[in-house]
PDB file of C-alpha atoms in Angstrom:
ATOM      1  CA  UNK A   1     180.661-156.200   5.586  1.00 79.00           C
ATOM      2  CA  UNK A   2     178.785-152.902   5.469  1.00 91.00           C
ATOM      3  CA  UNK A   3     179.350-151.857   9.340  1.00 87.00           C
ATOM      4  CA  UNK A   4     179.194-147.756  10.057  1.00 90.00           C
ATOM      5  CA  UNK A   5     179.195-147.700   5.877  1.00 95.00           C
ATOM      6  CA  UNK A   6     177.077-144.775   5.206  1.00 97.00           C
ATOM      7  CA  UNK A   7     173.968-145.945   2.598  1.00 98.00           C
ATOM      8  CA  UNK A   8     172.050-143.669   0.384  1.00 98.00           C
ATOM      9  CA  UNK A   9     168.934-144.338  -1.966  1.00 98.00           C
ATOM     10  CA  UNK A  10     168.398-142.407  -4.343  1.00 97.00           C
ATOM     11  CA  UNK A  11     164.457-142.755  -5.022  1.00 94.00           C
ATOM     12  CA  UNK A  12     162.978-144.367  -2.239  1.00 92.00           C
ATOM     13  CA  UNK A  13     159.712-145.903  -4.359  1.00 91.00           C
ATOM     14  CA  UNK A  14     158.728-149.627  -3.917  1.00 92.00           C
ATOM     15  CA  UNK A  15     162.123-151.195  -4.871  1.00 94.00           C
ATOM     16  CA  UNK A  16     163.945-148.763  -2.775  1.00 95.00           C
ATOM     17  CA  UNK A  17     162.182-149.335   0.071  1.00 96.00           C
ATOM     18  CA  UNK A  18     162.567-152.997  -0.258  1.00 95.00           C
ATOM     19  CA  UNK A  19     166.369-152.851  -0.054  1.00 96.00           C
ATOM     20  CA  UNK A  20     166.300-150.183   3.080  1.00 97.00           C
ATOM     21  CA  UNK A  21     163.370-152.696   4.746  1.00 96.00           C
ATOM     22  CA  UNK A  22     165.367-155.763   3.813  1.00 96.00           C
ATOM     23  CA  UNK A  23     169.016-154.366   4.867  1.00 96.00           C
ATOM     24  CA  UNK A  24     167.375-153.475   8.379  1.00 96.00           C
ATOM     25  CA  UNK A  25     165.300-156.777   8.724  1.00 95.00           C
ATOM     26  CA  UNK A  26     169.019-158.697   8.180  1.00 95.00           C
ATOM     27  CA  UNK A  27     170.408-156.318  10.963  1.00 95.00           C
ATOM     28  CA  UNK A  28     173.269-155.506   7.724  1.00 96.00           C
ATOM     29  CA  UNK A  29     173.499-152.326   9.078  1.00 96.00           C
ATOM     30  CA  UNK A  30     172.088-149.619  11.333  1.00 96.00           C
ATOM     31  CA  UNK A  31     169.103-147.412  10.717  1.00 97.00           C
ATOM     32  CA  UNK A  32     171.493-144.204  11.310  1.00 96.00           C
ATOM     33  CA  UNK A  33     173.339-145.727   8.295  1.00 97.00           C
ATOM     34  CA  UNK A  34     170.633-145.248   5.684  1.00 98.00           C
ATOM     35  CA  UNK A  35     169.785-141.763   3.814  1.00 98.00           C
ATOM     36  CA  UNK A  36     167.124-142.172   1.662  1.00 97.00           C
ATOM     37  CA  UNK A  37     166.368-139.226  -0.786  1.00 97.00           C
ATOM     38  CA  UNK A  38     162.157-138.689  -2.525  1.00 96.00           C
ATOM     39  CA  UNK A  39     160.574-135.665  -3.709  1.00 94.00           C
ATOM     40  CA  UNK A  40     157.163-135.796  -2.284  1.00 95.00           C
ATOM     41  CA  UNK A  41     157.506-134.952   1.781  1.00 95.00           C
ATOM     42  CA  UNK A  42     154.332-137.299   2.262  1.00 96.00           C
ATOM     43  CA  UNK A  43     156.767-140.511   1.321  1.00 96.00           C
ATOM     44  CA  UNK A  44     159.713-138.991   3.577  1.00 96.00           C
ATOM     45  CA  UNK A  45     157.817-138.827   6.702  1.00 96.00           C
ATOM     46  CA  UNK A  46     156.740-142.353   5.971  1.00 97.00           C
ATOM     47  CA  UNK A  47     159.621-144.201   5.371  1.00 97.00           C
ATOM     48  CA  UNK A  48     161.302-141.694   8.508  1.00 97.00           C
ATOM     49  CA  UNK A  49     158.327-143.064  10.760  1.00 97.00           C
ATOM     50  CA  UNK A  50     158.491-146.770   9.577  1.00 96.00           C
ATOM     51  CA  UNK A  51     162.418-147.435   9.329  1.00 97.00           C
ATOM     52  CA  UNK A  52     163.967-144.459  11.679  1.00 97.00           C
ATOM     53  CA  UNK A  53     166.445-143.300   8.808  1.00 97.00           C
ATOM     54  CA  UNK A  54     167.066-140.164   7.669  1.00 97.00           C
ATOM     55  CA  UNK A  55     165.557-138.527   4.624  1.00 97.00           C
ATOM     56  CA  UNK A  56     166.143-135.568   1.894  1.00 97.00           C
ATOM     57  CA  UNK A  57     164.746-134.122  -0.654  1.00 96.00           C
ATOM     58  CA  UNK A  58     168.190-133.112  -2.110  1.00 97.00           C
ATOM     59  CA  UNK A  59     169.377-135.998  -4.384  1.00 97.00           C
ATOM     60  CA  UNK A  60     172.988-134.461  -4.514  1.00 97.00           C
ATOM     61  CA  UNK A  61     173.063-134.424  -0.385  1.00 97.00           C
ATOM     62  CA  UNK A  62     172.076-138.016  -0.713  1.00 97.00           C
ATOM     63  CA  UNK A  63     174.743-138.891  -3.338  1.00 97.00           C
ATOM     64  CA  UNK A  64     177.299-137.431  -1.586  1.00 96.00           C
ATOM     65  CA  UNK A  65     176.540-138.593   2.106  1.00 95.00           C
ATOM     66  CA  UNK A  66     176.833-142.063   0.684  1.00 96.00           C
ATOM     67  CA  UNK A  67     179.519-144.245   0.462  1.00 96.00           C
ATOM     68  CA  UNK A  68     177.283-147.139  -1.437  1.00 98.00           C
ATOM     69  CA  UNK A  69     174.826-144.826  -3.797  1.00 98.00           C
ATOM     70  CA  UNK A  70     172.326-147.081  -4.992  1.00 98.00           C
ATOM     71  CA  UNK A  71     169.977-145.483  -7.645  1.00 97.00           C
ATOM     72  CA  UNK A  72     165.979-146.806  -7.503  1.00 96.00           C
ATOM     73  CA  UNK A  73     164.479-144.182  -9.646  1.00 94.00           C
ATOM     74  CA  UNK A  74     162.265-144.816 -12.891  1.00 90.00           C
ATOM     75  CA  UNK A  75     164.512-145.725 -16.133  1.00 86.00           C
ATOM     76  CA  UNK A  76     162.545-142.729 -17.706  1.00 87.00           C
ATOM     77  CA  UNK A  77     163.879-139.981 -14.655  1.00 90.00           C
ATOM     78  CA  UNK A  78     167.766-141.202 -15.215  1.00 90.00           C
ATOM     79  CA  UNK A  79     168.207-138.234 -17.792  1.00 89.00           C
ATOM     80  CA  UNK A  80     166.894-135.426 -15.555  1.00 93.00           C
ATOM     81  CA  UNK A  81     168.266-137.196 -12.078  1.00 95.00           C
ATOM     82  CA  UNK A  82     172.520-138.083 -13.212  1.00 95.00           C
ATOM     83  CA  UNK A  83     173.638-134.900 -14.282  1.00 95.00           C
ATOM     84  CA  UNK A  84     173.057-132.511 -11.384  1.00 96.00           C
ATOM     85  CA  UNK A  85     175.143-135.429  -9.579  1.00 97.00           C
ATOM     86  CA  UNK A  86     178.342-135.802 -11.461  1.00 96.00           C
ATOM     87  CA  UNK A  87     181.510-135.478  -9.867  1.00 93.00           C
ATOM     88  CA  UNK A  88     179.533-135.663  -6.717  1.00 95.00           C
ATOM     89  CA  UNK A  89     180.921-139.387  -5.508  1.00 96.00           C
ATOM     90  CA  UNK A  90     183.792-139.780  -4.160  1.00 95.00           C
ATOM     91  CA  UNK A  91     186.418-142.208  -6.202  1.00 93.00           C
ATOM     92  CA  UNK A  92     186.677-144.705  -3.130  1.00 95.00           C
ATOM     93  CA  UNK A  93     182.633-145.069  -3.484  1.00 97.00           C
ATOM     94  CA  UNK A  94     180.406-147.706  -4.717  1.00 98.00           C
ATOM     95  CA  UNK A  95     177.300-146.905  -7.468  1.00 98.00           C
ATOM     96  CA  UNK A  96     174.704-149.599  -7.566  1.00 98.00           C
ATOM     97  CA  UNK A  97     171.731-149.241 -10.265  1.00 97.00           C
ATOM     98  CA  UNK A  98     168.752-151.325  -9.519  1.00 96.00           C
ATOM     99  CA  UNK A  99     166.861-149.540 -13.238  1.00 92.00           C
ATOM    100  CA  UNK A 100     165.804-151.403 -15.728  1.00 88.00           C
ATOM    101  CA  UNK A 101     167.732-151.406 -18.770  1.00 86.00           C
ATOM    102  CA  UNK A 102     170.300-148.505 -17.602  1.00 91.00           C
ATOM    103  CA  UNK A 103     173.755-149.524 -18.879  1.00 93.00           C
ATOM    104  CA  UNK A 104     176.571-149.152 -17.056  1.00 95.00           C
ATOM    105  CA  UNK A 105     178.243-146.898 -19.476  1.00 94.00           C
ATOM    106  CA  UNK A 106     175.361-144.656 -18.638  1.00 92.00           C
ATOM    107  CA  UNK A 107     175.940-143.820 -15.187  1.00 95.00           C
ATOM    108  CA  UNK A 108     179.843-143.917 -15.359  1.00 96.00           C
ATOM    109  CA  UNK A 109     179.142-140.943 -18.043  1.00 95.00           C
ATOM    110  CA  UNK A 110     177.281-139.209 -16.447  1.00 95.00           C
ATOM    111  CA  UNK A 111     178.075-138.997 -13.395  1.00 96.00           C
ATOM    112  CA  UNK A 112     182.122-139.238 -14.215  1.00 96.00           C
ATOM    113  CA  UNK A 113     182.136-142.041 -12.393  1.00 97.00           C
ATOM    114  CA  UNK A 114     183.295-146.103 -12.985  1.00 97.00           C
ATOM    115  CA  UNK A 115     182.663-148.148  -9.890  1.00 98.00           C
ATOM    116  CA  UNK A 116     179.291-148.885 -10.996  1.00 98.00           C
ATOM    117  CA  UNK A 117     176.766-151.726  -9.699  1.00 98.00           C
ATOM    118  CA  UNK A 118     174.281-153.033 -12.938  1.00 97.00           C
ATOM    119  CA  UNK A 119     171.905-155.028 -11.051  1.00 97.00           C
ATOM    120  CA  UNK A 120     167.748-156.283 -11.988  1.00 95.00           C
ATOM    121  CA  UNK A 121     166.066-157.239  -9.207  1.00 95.00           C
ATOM    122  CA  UNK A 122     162.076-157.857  -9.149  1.00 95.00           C
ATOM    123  CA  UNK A 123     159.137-157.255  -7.180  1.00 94.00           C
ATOM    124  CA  UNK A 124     159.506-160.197  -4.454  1.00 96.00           C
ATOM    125  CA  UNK A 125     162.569-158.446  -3.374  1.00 95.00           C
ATOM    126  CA  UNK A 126     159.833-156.674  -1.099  1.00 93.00           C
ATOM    127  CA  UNK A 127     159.012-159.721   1.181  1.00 94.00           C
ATOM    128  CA  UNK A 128     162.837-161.044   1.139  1.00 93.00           C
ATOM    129  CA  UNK A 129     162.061-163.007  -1.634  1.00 95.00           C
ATOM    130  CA  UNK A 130     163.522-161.553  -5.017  1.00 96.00           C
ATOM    131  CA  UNK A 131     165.797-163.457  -7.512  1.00 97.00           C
ATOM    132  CA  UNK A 132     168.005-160.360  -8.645  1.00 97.00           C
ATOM    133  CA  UNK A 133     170.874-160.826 -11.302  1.00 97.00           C
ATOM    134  CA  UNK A 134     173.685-158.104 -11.541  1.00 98.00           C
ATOM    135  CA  UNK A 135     177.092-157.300 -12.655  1.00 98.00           C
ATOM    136  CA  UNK A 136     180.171-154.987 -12.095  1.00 98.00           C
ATOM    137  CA  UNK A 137     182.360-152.355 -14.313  1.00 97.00           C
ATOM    138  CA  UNK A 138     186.207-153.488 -14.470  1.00 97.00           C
ATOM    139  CA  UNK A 139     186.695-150.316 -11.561  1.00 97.00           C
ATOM    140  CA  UNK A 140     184.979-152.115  -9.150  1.00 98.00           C
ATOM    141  CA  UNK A 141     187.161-153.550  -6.669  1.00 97.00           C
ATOM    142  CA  UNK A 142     186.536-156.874  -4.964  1.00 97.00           C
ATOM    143  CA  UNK A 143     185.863-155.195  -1.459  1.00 96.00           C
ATOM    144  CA  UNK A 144     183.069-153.459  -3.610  1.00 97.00           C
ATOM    145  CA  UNK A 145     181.623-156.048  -4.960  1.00 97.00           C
ATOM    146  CA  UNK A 146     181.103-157.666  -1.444  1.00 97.00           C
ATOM    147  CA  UNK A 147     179.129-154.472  -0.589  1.00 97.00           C
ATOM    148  CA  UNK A 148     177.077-155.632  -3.540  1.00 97.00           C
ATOM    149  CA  UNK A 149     176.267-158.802  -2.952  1.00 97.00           C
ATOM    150  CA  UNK A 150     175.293-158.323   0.483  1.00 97.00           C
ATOM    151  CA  UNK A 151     173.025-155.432  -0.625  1.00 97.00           C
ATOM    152  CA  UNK A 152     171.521-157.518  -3.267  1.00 97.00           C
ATOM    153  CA  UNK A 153     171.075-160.501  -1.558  1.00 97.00           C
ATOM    154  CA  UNK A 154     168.995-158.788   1.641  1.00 96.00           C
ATOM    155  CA  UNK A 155     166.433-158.679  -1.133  1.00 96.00           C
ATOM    156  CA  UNK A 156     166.277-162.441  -1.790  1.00 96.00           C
ATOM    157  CA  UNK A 157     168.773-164.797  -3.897  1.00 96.00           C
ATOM    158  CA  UNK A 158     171.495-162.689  -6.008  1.00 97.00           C
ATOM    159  CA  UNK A 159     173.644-163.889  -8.390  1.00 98.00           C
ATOM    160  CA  UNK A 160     176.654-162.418 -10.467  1.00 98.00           C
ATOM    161  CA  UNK A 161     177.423-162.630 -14.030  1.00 97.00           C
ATOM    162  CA  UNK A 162     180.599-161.458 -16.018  1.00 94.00           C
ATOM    163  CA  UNK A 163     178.500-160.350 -18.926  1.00 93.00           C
ATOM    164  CA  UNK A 164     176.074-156.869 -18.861  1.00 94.00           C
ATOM    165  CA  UNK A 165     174.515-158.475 -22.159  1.00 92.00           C
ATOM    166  CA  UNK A 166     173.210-160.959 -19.454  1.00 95.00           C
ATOM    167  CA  UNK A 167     171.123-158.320 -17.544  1.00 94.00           C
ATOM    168  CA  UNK A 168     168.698-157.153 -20.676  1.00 92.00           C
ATOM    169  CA  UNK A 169     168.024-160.942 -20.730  1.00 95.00           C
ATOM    170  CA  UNK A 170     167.346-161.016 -16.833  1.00 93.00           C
ATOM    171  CA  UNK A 171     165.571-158.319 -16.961  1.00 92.00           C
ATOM    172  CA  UNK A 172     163.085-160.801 -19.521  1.00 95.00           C
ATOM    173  CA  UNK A 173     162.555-163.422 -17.385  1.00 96.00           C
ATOM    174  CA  UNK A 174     163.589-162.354 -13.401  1.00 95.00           C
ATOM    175  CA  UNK A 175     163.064-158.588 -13.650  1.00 94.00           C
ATOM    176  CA  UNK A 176     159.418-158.932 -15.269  1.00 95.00           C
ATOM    177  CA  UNK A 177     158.550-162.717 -14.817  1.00 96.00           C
ATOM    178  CA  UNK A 178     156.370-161.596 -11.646  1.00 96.00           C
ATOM    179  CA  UNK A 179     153.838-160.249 -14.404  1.00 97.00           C
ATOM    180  CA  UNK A 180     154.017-163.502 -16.334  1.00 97.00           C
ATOM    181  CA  UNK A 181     152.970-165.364 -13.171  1.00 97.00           C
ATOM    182  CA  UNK A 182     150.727-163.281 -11.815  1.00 97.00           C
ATOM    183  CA  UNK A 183     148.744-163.105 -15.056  1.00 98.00           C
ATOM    184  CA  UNK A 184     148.635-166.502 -14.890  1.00 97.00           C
ATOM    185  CA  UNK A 185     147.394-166.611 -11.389  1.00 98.00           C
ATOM    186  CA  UNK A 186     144.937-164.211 -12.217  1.00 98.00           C
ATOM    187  CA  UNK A 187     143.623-166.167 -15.075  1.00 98.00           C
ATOM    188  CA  UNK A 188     143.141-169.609 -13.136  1.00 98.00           C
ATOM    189  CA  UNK A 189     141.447-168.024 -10.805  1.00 98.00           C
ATOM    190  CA  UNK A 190     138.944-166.373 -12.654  1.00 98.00           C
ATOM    191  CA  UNK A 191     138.468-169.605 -14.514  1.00 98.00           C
ATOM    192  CA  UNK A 192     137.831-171.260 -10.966  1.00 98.00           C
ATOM    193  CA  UNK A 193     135.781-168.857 -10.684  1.00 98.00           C
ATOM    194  CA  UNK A 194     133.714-169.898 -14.038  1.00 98.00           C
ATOM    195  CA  UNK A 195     133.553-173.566 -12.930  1.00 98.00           C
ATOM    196  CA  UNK A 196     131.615-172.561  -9.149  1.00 98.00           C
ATOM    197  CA  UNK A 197     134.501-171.941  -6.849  1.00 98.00           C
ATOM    198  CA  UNK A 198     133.822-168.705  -4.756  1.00 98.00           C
ATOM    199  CA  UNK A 199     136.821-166.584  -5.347  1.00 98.00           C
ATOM    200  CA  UNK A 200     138.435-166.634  -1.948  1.00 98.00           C
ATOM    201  CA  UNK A 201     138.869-170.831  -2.332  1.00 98.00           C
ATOM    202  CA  UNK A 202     139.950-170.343  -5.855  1.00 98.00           C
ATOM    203  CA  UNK A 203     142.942-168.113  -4.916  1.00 98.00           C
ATOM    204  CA  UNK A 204     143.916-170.502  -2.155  1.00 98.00           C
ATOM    205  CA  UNK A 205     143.771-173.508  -4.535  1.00 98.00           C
ATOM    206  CA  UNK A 206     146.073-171.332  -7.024  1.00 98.00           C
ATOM    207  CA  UNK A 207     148.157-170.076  -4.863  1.00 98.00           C
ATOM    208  CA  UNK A 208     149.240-172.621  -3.017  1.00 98.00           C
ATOM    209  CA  UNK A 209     149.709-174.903  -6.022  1.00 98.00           C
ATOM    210  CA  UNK A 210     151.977-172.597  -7.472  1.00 97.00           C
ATOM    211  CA  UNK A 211     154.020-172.020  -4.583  1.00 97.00           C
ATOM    212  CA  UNK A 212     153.919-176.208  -3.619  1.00 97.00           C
ATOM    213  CA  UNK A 213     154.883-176.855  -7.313  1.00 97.00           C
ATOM    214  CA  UNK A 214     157.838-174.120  -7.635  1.00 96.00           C
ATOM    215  CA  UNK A 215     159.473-175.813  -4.171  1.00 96.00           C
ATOM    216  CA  UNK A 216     158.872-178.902  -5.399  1.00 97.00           C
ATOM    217  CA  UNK A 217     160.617-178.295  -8.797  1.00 96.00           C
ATOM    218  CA  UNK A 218     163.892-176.495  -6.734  1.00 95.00           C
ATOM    219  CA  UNK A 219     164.102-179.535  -4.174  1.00 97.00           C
ATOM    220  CA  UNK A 220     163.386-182.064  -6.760  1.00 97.00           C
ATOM    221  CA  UNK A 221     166.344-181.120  -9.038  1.00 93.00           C
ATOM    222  CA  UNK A 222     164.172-182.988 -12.258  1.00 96.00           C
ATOM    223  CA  UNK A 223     163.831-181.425 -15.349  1.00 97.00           C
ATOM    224  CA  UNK A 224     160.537-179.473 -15.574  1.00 96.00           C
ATOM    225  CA  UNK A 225     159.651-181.907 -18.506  1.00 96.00           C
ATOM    226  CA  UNK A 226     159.975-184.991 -16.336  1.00 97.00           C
ATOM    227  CA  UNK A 227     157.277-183.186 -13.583  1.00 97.00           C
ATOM    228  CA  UNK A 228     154.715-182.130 -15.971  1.00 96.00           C
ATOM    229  CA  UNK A 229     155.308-185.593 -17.385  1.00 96.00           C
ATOM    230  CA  UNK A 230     154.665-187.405 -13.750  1.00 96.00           C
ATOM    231  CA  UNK A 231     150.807-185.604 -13.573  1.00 96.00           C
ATOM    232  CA  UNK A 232     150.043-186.113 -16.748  1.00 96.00           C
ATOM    233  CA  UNK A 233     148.440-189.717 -17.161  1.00 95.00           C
ATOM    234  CA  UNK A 234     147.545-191.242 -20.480  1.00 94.00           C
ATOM    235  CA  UNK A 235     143.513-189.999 -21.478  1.00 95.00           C
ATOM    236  CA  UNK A 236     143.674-187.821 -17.834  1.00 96.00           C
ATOM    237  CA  UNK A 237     142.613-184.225 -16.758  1.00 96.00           C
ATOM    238  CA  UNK A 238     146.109-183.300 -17.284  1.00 96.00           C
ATOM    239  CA  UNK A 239     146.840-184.955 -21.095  1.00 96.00           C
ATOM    240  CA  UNK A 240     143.306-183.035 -21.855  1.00 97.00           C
ATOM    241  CA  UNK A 241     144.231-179.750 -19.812  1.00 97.00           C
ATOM    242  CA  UNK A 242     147.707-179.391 -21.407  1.00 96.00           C
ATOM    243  CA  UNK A 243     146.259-180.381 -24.817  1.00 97.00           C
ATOM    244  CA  UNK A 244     144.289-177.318 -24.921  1.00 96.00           C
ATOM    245  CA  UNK A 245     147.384-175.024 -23.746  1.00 96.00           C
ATOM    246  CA  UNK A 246     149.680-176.881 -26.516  1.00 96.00           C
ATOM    247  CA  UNK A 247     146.923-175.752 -29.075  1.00 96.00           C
ATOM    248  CA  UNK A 248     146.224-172.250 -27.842  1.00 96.00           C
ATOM    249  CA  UNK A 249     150.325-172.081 -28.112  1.00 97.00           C
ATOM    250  CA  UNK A 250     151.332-170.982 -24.740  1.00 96.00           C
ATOM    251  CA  UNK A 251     154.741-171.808 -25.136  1.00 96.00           C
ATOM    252  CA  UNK A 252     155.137-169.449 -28.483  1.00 97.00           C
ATOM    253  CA  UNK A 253     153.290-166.791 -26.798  1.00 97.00           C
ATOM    254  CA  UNK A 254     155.324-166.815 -23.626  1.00 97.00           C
ATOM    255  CA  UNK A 255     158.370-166.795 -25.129  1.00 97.00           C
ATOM    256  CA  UNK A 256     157.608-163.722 -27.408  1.00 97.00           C
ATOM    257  CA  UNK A 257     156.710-162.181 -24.508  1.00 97.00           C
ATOM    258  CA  UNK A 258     159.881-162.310 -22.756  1.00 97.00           C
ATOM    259  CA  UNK A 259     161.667-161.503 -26.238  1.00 97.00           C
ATOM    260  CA  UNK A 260     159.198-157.914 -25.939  1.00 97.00           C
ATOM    261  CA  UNK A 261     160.669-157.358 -22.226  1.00 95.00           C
ATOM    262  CA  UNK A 262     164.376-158.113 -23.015  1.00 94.00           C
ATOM    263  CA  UNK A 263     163.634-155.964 -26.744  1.00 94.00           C
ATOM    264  CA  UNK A 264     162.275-152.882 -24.622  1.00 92.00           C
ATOM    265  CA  UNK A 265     165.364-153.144 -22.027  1.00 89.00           C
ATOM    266  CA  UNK A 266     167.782-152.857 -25.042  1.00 89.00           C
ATOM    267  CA  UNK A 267     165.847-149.588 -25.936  1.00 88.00           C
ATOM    268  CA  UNK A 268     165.626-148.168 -22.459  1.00 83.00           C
ATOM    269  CA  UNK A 269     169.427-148.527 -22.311  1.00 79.00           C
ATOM    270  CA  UNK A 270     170.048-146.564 -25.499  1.00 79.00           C
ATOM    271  CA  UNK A 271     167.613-144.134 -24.473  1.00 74.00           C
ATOM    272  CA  UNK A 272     169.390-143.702 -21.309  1.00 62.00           C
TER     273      UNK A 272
END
């Protein structure tokens, strides 16, 4: 699908390197394929030593070298980084944004452009991992949107939806959930911690529970109510355990957290 298709990155930072690392690791393409484009020289010579592609400096080289232009950079550098580029790619080219909260609108403005890519992927994207959500403008032809989905899904599980409204929500629970679960993690260990447990066999315990119970839960197919109800006997560790969550109202508090996130990627898209 993306054979001799020339791939450029504009900001090569953690979630740009995770699509270069994870495009090579799936042999999708070549490294002589991949232009990747950062301002500091330090992180050029890196990724040029670790992944043999080429680098730049020059965003509009980068922009117009590719024939995929995906765009990594922070939601608050859009403003300064778009303009310099418009008009620079070509009509027969493909924009994918991996930024939280940047609308689609946004790039095709600025950069007088419509094939655009809206995509929110999240930080397990770096190990192959990452559950990323995305979605395409009208000009997007479906030989494009194959280039997408095999982008997207060399970072982990993708999956398309006809709606944009759909990626401020993602963005909620995918694109920031990491932080919801490692805070948790954090916080049982450190309570492990409290009962006697040194900290390295408190981190095992936690994280292998977590990752035992989220396979579980996928191969099972049962409703996460039923599970929690299966450990949970009457007068038990669990009943007691989950008594004190109810109580504390983890379920209120977690879910105005994720209304926050998906609030604040509404307003980084009008911003943009």
């Amino acid at each position: 699908m993306l054979a001799d298709l020339p791939i450029a990155v504009i900001g090569a930072g953690a979630m740009g390197e995770a699509i270069i690392g994870g495009l090579l690791r799936n042999e999708l393409v070549a490294a002589d394929q991949i232009l990747a484009s950062h301002p500091r020289e330090e992180r050029r010579r890196d990724l040029a030593q670790r992944y043999h592609i080429r680098t730049t400096h020059d965003n509009l080289e980068a922009a117009k070298w590719g024939r995929v232009v995906i765009f990594a950079v922070k939601p608050q550098q859009l403003r300064r980084v778009l303009p310099p580029l418009r008009g620079a790619i070509r009509d027969e080219d493909l924009v994918i944004s991996v930024i939280a909260g940047a609308t689609i609108a946004s790039f095709a403005e600025a950069l007088d452009h419509p094939a655009v890519v809206r995509s929110m992927p999240n930080t397990p994207a770096q190990i192959g991992c990452g559950m990323t959500v995305w979605t395409a403008a009208p000009a997007v032809t479906e030989r494009q949107r194959g280039w997408a989905a095999t982008v997207l899904g060399a970072l982990g599980r993708e999956l398309y939806v006809d709606t944009e409204t759909y990626l401020d929500m993602a963005t909620a629970i995918n694109g920031t959930g990491p932080a919801y679960v490692f805070l948790m993690m954090e916080a049982m260990i450190d309570a492990g911690v409290h009962l006697g447990l040194s900290r390295r066999i408190a981190e095992e315990l936690v994280q292998q529970t977590m990752l035992g119970s989220v396979q579980y839960a996928m191969q099972s197919g049962m409703h996460p109510a039923q599970l929690r109800n299966a450990v949970t006997s009457p007068g038990g560790t669990s009943a007691a355990a989950l008594s004190e969550l109810e109580r504390g109202g983890l379920r209120t508090v977690l879910a105005d957290a994720i209304w926050a996130a998906y609030r604040r990627s509404v307003e980084l898209g009008r911003q943009g």
